[in-house]
Every structure is written in C-alpha cells, then in structure tokens.
Amino acid sequence: MSLEILLSVLVVITTGSSVVNGLDANAATKEGRGQLLNIIDLADRLGIFSFLLALDETNLTQTIRYADDITVFIPSNKAFLDLPESTREYWRANPQEYKKQMQYHIVQGLFPTELLVDELLLTTLDEPLLARFNIYNHTKMSDIATYQGSVVSSGNFSAANGIIHLIDQIVDRNRIQSISTINFLESNGTSFSKLSQVIEAARDSKPVKEALSRNNTLFAPNDDAFSKLPGGYFDKLIKDRLHCEALVLAHITQFGTYFTNGIIDGEIIPITGWKYNTTVSKNPEGIRFGNSNALKVNLATTNGVVHEIDTLLISPPEVELGVSQN
C-alpha cells in the first residue's frame, strides 16, 4: 500500500495524551523490558501507521525491529497527512533522501524523558546530523518540549529494544546545517553579507566571541534590513568596532535556542547582556520579533538556530545608547 492510499483512508489518531490505545507512557517505563513489544510492534499498537509505512518504503523496518537501544521520535499520522504533494514527489524521486529523512527521527541510545534535558544534542542514524532537544518553560501554560523544533506530544513508551516519543511534525532535515552559525552566515553571503561584515568588524570583541560560540538564537537581519538604515550609516557603522559589537549583541539571545514552536505569543525573549528584550507576536499570518517580520525561521546550525528578519531589532539611536552604557 502506498503512502498516498494509506493517508486517503487514514483516521487520524490523537496522541496528545499520555495514554494512547490503552498504553500509558508513564506506566510502560516501569515494565520489564524483556516482556515488552519491539519498537515496530509497539508503534503498530500505538496506531502510528504512517511512520511504519514510511519505514517499509525506505527498507528500514527490519533495521529498527532488530536494533538495540534506540530512541525513536515518531511523527503523528496527521504530520504525514499534512505533507505537501511536492514533498512526496521529491521523496519518490529521491529514495535515499526519503530514507535519510526517516533515519533522522531515530536516535542512538536510550533516552527516557528524565534524560532529555534542555539543549541536549542527540546522535541520529542520519549521521553526521545531530538533533537538538529543548524544553521551554512557560508560566501561563505547560512547558513545551521539542525535538529539533517539533513539539513532543507524549512519550516514554518503552519497547524491548528502545523508547518511543511522539512528535507533532516531520523534521525537515534539509533545514539543518552541519556548520556553526557564523559559517552559515558566510555560506549565505547573498542574504547576509552586511551582517557578516558587522560581525567581522566586531570579531575581536570578547562578548561577541562568547555570544557566538555558545548555544544561541541569532535574529539575522538580511541585506534589505540594512538598506533601511539612514544613508551613510552603514559605512560609518562598520568602521567602529564598539558600534558593531552593540549591534551584534542586540540580535543574539541571552539563553540558548528558540525554535518557533517552543515560544508563545507575547513571550519576551532576553537578548545578550540583558540590555534588550524582543517581544514575540505569533498569529496565522506569521511571526514577528519586535517590529521585525520573520522571513525564514528555524534555520538550524550546530550551535543554535537562525531566524531571518527584515528589520533590525534596534534603531541607530539605540545602538548609540548601547555603546554609551558599556
């Protein structure tokens, strides 16, 4: 049966609860592993038929059935149902890419929820790509956990040879870079040439070095964003290291990686040094950080994530203020 035929008749199974098809995730972890189903049979019991079909189509079923000590982050049936036709066509035309896409959801080692901590990097079967796990704490709602930006809806389903966690989306491995944020900007020079110049001018700054080397989120103004500055301002800017430092630090988070699925409307994100904050606005039309529209989001690198924005987060007077406060 093809993926298209299955999806056309599929009744989507809701997996937001910790109880799915009679299996309690928390209770399952307490059972003896020798008495449990293997991952393939457990996934079938959970009703995750689309992922199982994808494993069949990529010749991964037996690999997973007999693998030892793996953790699988399985996208919901709805995630497959929502796939655009262009993606299915691409997978049909590129079976190896299809296989890698499924391998990316399979992690080497056993990771129950108590071992999944914020900013944990996981080794996938799609080497050398790693997957980042994040936990977002919210005061007005439950915490949100994500696997490479996809929300974990439930988990800790124990199998004889591993653990299953359920996620709400298929992670697009083609949006993941095996390079640092700095190298990502340099490799996308047509979009971020001016930002790269500003970073280069501030590269010897200790605060900039520290901010760019740690896990971070970079709100990256594209070249069009810099074109909105007053005439002559950019040429003046790149000649002044302190001004470049202030501008760079105003676009990097104080704390770690912010995938868009982990943040909520109205959330205030602290920026490096606590001098600035940016407020998130989320609606069906898109996402904004402060007064900036996000054009491309969740561009993952080895040390965080990049969101391309169309306007600088701070104005020239605010840059001046940042310099004066140093």
Short mmCIF file of C-alpha atoms in Angstrom, two decimals:
data_model
loop_
_atom_site.label_atom_id
_atom_site.label_comp_id
_atom_site.label_asym_id
_atom_site.label_seq_id
_atom_site.Cartn_x
_atom_site.Cartn_y
_atom_site.Cartn_z
CA MET A 1 0.00 0.00 0.00
CA SER A 2 1.42 3.41 -0.92
CA LEU A 3 1.64 6.33 1.48
CA GLU A 4 -0.94 8.23 -0.57
CA ILE A 5 -3.51 5.41 -0.38
CA LEU A 6 -3.00 4.97 3.33
CA LEU A 7 -3.38 8.67 4.02
CA SER A 8 -6.56 8.86 1.97
CA VAL A 9 -8.30 6.38 4.27
CA LEU A 10 -6.47 7.12 7.49
CA VAL A 11 -8.41 8.06 10.58
CA VAL A 12 -6.03 10.36 12.40
CA ILE A 13 -5.28 9.14 15.91
CA THR A 14 -4.95 11.81 18.59
CA THR A 15 -1.72 11.43 20.54
CA GLY A 16 -1.70 14.48 22.77
CA SER A 17 -2.45 12.43 25.89
CA SER A 18 -0.01 10.21 27.75
CA VAL A 19 -2.48 7.37 27.19
CA VAL A 20 -2.63 6.10 23.61
CA ASN A 21 -4.53 2.98 22.53
CA GLY A 22 -4.59 1.74 26.11
CA LEU A 23 -0.86 2.22 26.66
CA ASP A 24 0.14 4.52 29.50
CA ALA A 25 3.52 6.06 28.72
CA ASN A 26 4.50 6.52 32.35
CA ALA A 27 3.42 3.02 33.33
CA ALA A 28 5.19 1.47 30.35
CA THR A 29 8.59 2.64 31.54
CA LYS A 30 8.18 0.64 34.73
CA GLU A 31 7.72 -2.70 33.00
CA GLY A 32 10.47 -5.21 32.48
CA ARG A 33 11.92 -4.66 29.01
CA GLY A 34 12.08 -8.37 28.32
CA GLN A 35 8.28 -8.56 28.43
CA LEU A 36 7.72 -5.62 26.07
CA LEU A 37 6.99 -5.43 22.37
CA ASN A 38 9.76 -4.39 20.00
CA ILE A 39 9.60 -0.87 18.60
CA ILE A 40 7.90 -1.85 15.34
CA ASP A 41 5.15 -3.84 17.06
CA LEU A 42 4.72 -1.16 19.73
CA ALA A 43 4.34 1.53 17.07
CA ASP A 44 1.71 -0.63 15.41
CA ARG A 45 -0.09 -0.98 18.76
CA LEU A 46 0.04 2.80 19.15
CA GLY A 47 -1.57 3.20 15.73
CA ILE A 48 1.29 5.14 14.14
CA PHE A 49 0.70 3.58 10.75
CA SER A 50 2.08 6.33 8.53
CA PHE A 51 5.54 6.16 10.05
CA LEU A 52 5.51 2.37 9.83
CA LEU A 53 4.65 2.60 6.15
CA ALA A 54 7.47 5.09 5.64
CA LEU A 55 9.87 2.62 7.27
CA ASP A 56 8.63 -0.08 4.89
CA GLU A 57 9.09 2.18 1.87
CA THR A 58 12.64 3.06 2.92
CA ASN A 59 13.63 -0.52 3.83
CA LEU A 60 14.18 0.40 7.47
CA THR A 61 11.60 -1.82 9.15
CA GLN A 62 13.86 -4.78 9.87
CA THR A 63 16.73 -2.50 10.84
CA ILE A 64 14.58 -0.90 13.52
CA ARG A 65 12.93 -4.15 14.57
CA TYR A 66 16.28 -5.72 15.45
CA ALA A 67 18.22 -2.64 16.55
CA ASP A 68 19.33 -2.41 20.18
CA ASP A 69 18.93 0.59 22.45
CA ILE A 70 17.43 3.23 20.19
CA THR A 71 15.02 6.07 20.81
CA VAL A 72 12.54 6.97 18.08
CA PHE A 73 10.78 10.32 17.77
CA ILE A 74 7.78 9.37 15.66
CA PRO A 75 5.74 12.00 13.77
CA SER A 76 1.98 11.70 14.07
CA ASN A 77 -0.24 10.33 11.33
CA LYS A 78 -1.52 13.88 10.82
CA ALA A 79 2.04 15.07 10.17
CA PHE A 80 2.21 12.72 7.19
CA LEU A 81 -1.31 13.62 6.12
CA ASP A 82 -0.34 17.30 6.02
CA LEU A 83 2.71 16.75 3.82
CA PRO A 84 2.58 18.80 0.61
CA GLU A 85 2.42 16.77 -2.56
CA SER A 86 5.72 18.30 -3.68
CA THR A 87 7.47 16.67 -0.71
CA ARG A 88 6.05 13.26 -1.54
CA GLU A 89 7.11 13.67 -5.16
CA TYR A 90 10.61 14.63 -4.03
CA TRP A 91 10.85 11.55 -1.83
CA ARG A 92 9.63 9.29 -4.64
CA ALA A 93 12.28 10.74 -6.96
CA ASN A 94 15.00 10.63 -4.29
CA PRO A 95 14.62 7.42 -2.25
CA GLN A 96 17.91 7.93 -0.43
CA GLU A 97 16.76 11.34 0.79
CA TYR A 98 13.50 9.76 1.91
CA LYS A 99 15.48 7.17 3.86
CA LYS A 100 17.70 9.80 5.49
CA GLN A 101 14.60 11.77 6.44
CA MET A 102 13.27 8.79 8.39
CA GLN A 103 16.68 7.96 9.88
CA TYR A 104 16.84 11.46 11.32
CA HIS A 105 13.97 10.58 13.65
CA ILE A 106 15.89 7.65 15.13
CA VAL A 107 18.42 8.31 17.89
CA GLN A 108 21.23 6.08 19.09
CA GLY A 109 20.87 5.24 22.78
CA LEU A 110 18.06 5.08 25.33
CA PHE A 111 16.59 8.45 26.26
CA PRO A 112 13.58 8.36 28.59
CA THR A 113 12.14 11.76 29.41
CA GLU A 114 14.18 12.13 32.59
CA LEU A 115 17.37 12.11 30.49
CA LEU A 116 16.08 14.58 27.91
CA VAL A 117 17.38 17.92 29.15
CA ASP A 118 17.39 21.34 27.53
CA GLU A 119 19.96 21.83 24.74
CA LEU A 120 20.82 18.12 24.64
CA LEU A 121 22.34 17.08 21.30
CA LEU A 122 21.35 13.60 20.15
CA THR A 123 23.18 11.38 17.67
CA THR A 124 20.80 10.23 14.94
CA LEU A 125 21.06 7.36 12.47
CA ASP A 126 21.32 10.10 9.84
CA GLU A 127 24.94 10.82 10.69
CA PRO A 128 26.60 13.28 10.91
CA LEU A 129 23.43 15.29 11.63
CA LEU A 130 22.58 15.77 15.29
CA ALA A 131 19.18 16.59 16.78
CA ARG A 132 18.65 19.22 19.45
CA PHE A 133 16.23 18.69 22.33
CA ASN A 134 14.81 21.75 24.05
CA ILE A 135 12.50 22.44 26.98
CA TYR A 136 10.69 25.79 27.08
CA ASN A 137 9.35 26.88 30.47
CA HIS A 138 6.15 28.94 30.48
CA THR A 139 4.36 30.44 33.48
CA LYS A 140 0.86 30.56 31.95
CA MET A 141 0.86 27.14 30.30
CA SER A 142 2.59 23.79 30.43
CA ASP A 143 6.22 23.56 29.42
CA ILE A 144 6.88 22.75 25.76
CA ALA A 145 9.47 20.13 24.79
CA THR A 146 10.77 19.95 21.22
CA TYR A 147 12.84 17.57 19.14
CA GLN A 148 14.66 19.73 16.60
CA GLY A 149 11.77 22.18 16.79
CA SER A 150 8.93 19.63 16.57
CA VAL A 151 6.74 19.50 19.67
CA VAL A 152 6.84 16.32 21.75
CA SER A 153 3.19 15.47 22.37
CA SER A 154 3.72 12.40 24.56
CA GLY A 155 6.46 9.92 25.27
CA ASN A 156 8.24 7.29 27.33
CA PHE A 157 6.59 4.37 25.55
CA SER A 158 9.04 1.57 26.36
CA ALA A 159 9.82 -1.20 23.90
CA ALA A 160 12.03 -4.25 24.28
CA ASN A 161 14.71 -2.57 22.19
CA GLY A 162 14.14 1.11 22.84
CA ILE A 163 11.82 4.00 23.60
CA ILE A 164 9.21 5.86 21.56
CA HIS A 165 8.33 9.54 21.88
CA LEU A 166 5.63 11.10 19.72
CA ILE A 167 6.10 14.43 17.93
CA ASP A 168 3.65 16.61 16.02
CA GLN A 169 5.66 17.28 12.85
CA ILE A 170 8.14 15.66 10.50
CA VAL A 171 11.52 17.30 10.99
CA ASP A 172 12.86 18.63 7.68
CA ARG A 173 16.49 17.54 7.69
CA ASN A 174 17.23 19.83 4.75
CA ARG A 175 16.85 22.83 7.08
CA ILE A 176 19.64 21.58 9.33
CA GLN A 177 23.22 22.73 8.80
CA SER A 178 26.29 20.79 9.97
CA ILE A 179 28.11 24.09 10.43
CA SER A 180 28.20 26.84 13.05
CA THR A 181 26.01 29.93 12.90
CA ILE A 182 28.94 32.07 11.74
CA ASN A 183 29.80 29.67 8.93
CA PHE A 184 26.13 29.51 7.96
CA LEU A 185 26.03 33.29 7.50
CA GLU A 186 29.22 33.22 5.47
CA SER A 187 27.84 30.50 3.21
CA ASN A 188 24.70 32.56 2.60
CA GLY A 189 26.54 35.74 1.66
CA THR A 190 23.93 36.91 -0.83
CA SER A 191 21.42 37.33 2.00
CA PHE A 192 23.61 38.24 4.97
CA SER A 193 26.69 39.97 3.52
CA LYS A 194 26.18 43.17 5.54
CA LEU A 195 25.54 41.31 8.78
CA SER A 196 28.68 39.26 8.15
CA GLN A 197 30.65 42.50 7.70
CA VAL A 198 29.34 43.84 11.00
CA ILE A 199 30.24 40.59 12.79
CA GLU A 200 33.69 40.58 11.21
CA ALA A 201 34.29 44.14 12.44
CA ALA A 202 33.38 43.03 15.98
CA ARG A 203 35.03 39.61 15.86
CA ASP A 204 37.80 40.53 18.32
CA SER A 205 35.25 41.58 20.93
CA LYS A 206 35.21 39.15 23.87
CA PRO A 207 31.42 39.50 24.45
CA VAL A 208 30.77 38.83 20.75
CA LYS A 209 33.07 35.80 20.73
CA GLU A 210 31.34 34.37 23.79
CA ALA A 211 27.84 35.05 22.44
CA LEU A 212 28.53 33.48 19.06
CA SER A 213 30.29 30.40 20.45
CA ARG A 214 27.61 29.35 22.94
CA ASN A 215 24.21 27.87 22.13
CA ASN A 216 22.24 30.81 20.80
CA THR A 217 19.48 32.16 18.62
CA LEU A 218 20.50 34.76 16.08
CA PHE A 219 17.86 37.13 14.76
CA ALA A 220 19.63 37.77 11.48
CA PRO A 221 18.78 40.98 9.59
CA ASN A 222 19.16 40.39 5.87
CA ASP A 223 20.76 42.88 3.50
CA ASP A 224 17.41 44.51 2.78
CA ALA A 225 17.06 45.22 6.50
CA PHE A 226 20.34 47.13 6.49
CA SER A 227 19.22 49.08 3.42
CA LYS A 228 16.51 50.66 5.60
CA LEU A 229 19.15 52.45 7.68
CA PRO A 230 19.77 56.18 7.10
CA GLY A 231 22.06 57.00 4.19
CA GLY A 232 25.73 56.59 5.02
CA TYR A 233 25.03 55.00 8.40
CA PHE A 234 26.24 51.52 7.46
CA ASP A 235 29.58 52.78 6.13
CA LYS A 236 30.07 54.67 9.38
CA LEU A 237 28.98 51.67 11.44
CA ILE A 238 31.48 49.12 10.13
CA LYS A 239 34.38 51.46 10.91
CA ASP A 240 33.51 51.48 14.61
CA ARG A 241 34.11 48.23 16.49
CA LEU A 242 32.10 49.25 19.56
CA HIS A 243 29.05 50.13 17.49
CA CYS A 244 29.32 46.83 15.60
CA GLU A 245 29.63 44.98 18.90
CA ALA A 246 26.49 46.64 20.27
CA LEU A 247 24.55 45.81 17.11
CA VAL A 248 25.61 42.16 17.03
CA LEU A 249 24.86 41.57 20.71
CA ALA A 250 21.42 43.13 20.28
CA HIS A 251 20.48 40.29 17.91
CA ILE A 252 21.68 37.26 19.91
CA THR A 253 19.74 35.64 22.74
CA GLN A 254 20.99 35.55 26.30
CA PHE A 255 19.75 31.97 26.70
CA GLY A 256 20.05 29.26 24.10
CA THR A 257 17.96 28.06 21.23
CA TYR A 258 14.47 29.37 20.49
CA PHE A 259 12.66 27.28 17.89
CA THR A 260 9.38 28.96 16.98
CA ASN A 261 7.26 26.01 18.15
CA GLY A 262 8.64 26.43 21.66
CA ILE A 263 7.77 30.10 22.08
CA ILE A 264 4.34 31.63 22.52
CA ASP A 265 2.59 34.84 21.51
CA GLY A 266 3.57 37.69 23.81
CA GLU A 267 6.70 35.99 25.11
CA ILE A 268 9.61 38.29 25.94
CA ILE A 269 13.00 36.93 24.90
CA PRO A 270 16.09 38.33 26.66
CA ILE A 271 18.96 39.46 24.48
CA THR A 272 22.68 39.20 25.30
CA GLY A 273 23.73 41.27 28.29
CA TRP A 274 20.12 41.89 29.34
CA LYS A 275 20.21 45.32 27.70
CA TYR A 276 17.39 44.50 25.30
CA ASN A 277 14.38 42.23 25.01
CA THR A 278 12.37 41.27 21.97
CA THR A 279 8.66 40.52 22.19
CA VAL A 280 7.22 37.70 20.11
CA SER A 281 4.00 38.12 18.13
CA LYS A 282 2.53 34.93 16.66
CA ASN A 283 -0.59 34.71 14.51
CA PRO A 284 -1.79 32.69 11.50
CA GLU A 285 -0.08 35.15 9.14
CA GLY A 286 3.36 34.61 10.64
CA ILE A 287 5.69 35.59 13.43
CA ARG A 288 7.28 38.88 14.42
CA PHE A 289 10.18 39.64 16.73
CA GLY A 290 9.68 43.18 17.95
CA ASN A 291 8.97 45.26 14.84
CA SER A 292 10.68 42.76 12.55
CA ASN A 293 8.91 40.24 10.35
CA ALA A 294 10.43 36.77 10.36
CA LEU A 295 11.03 35.73 6.75
CA LYS A 296 12.69 32.35 7.28
CA VAL A 297 12.70 30.63 10.65
CA ASN A 298 14.29 27.64 12.37
CA LEU A 299 17.42 27.52 10.22
CA ALA A 300 19.34 25.17 12.49
CA THR A 301 23.11 25.18 12.96
CA THR A 302 25.46 23.19 15.18
CA ASN A 303 25.19 25.75 17.98
CA GLY A 304 21.66 27.06 17.67
CA VAL A 305 19.12 28.45 15.27
CA VAL A 306 18.84 31.42 12.91
CA HIS A 307 15.71 33.43 12.13
CA GLU A 308 15.99 35.73 9.13
CA ILE A 309 14.31 39.10 9.77
CA ASP A 310 13.50 42.09 7.56
CA THR A 311 14.27 44.91 10.02
CA LEU A 312 16.96 45.46 12.65
CA LEU A 313 15.75 44.85 16.21
CA ILE A 314 17.22 48.14 17.38
CA SER A 315 17.50 51.59 15.79
CA PRO A 316 20.72 53.61 15.32
CA PRO A 317 19.96 55.73 18.44
CA GLU A 318 19.60 52.52 20.46
CA VAL A 319 22.96 51.34 19.11
CA GLU A 320 24.47 54.62 20.30
CA LEU A 321 22.87 54.10 23.71
CA GLY A 322 24.25 50.58 23.92
CA VAL A 323 27.77 51.88 23.25
CA SER A 324 27.44 54.63 25.84
CA GLN A 325 26.38 52.10 28.50
CA ASN A 326 29.43 49.89 28.02
#
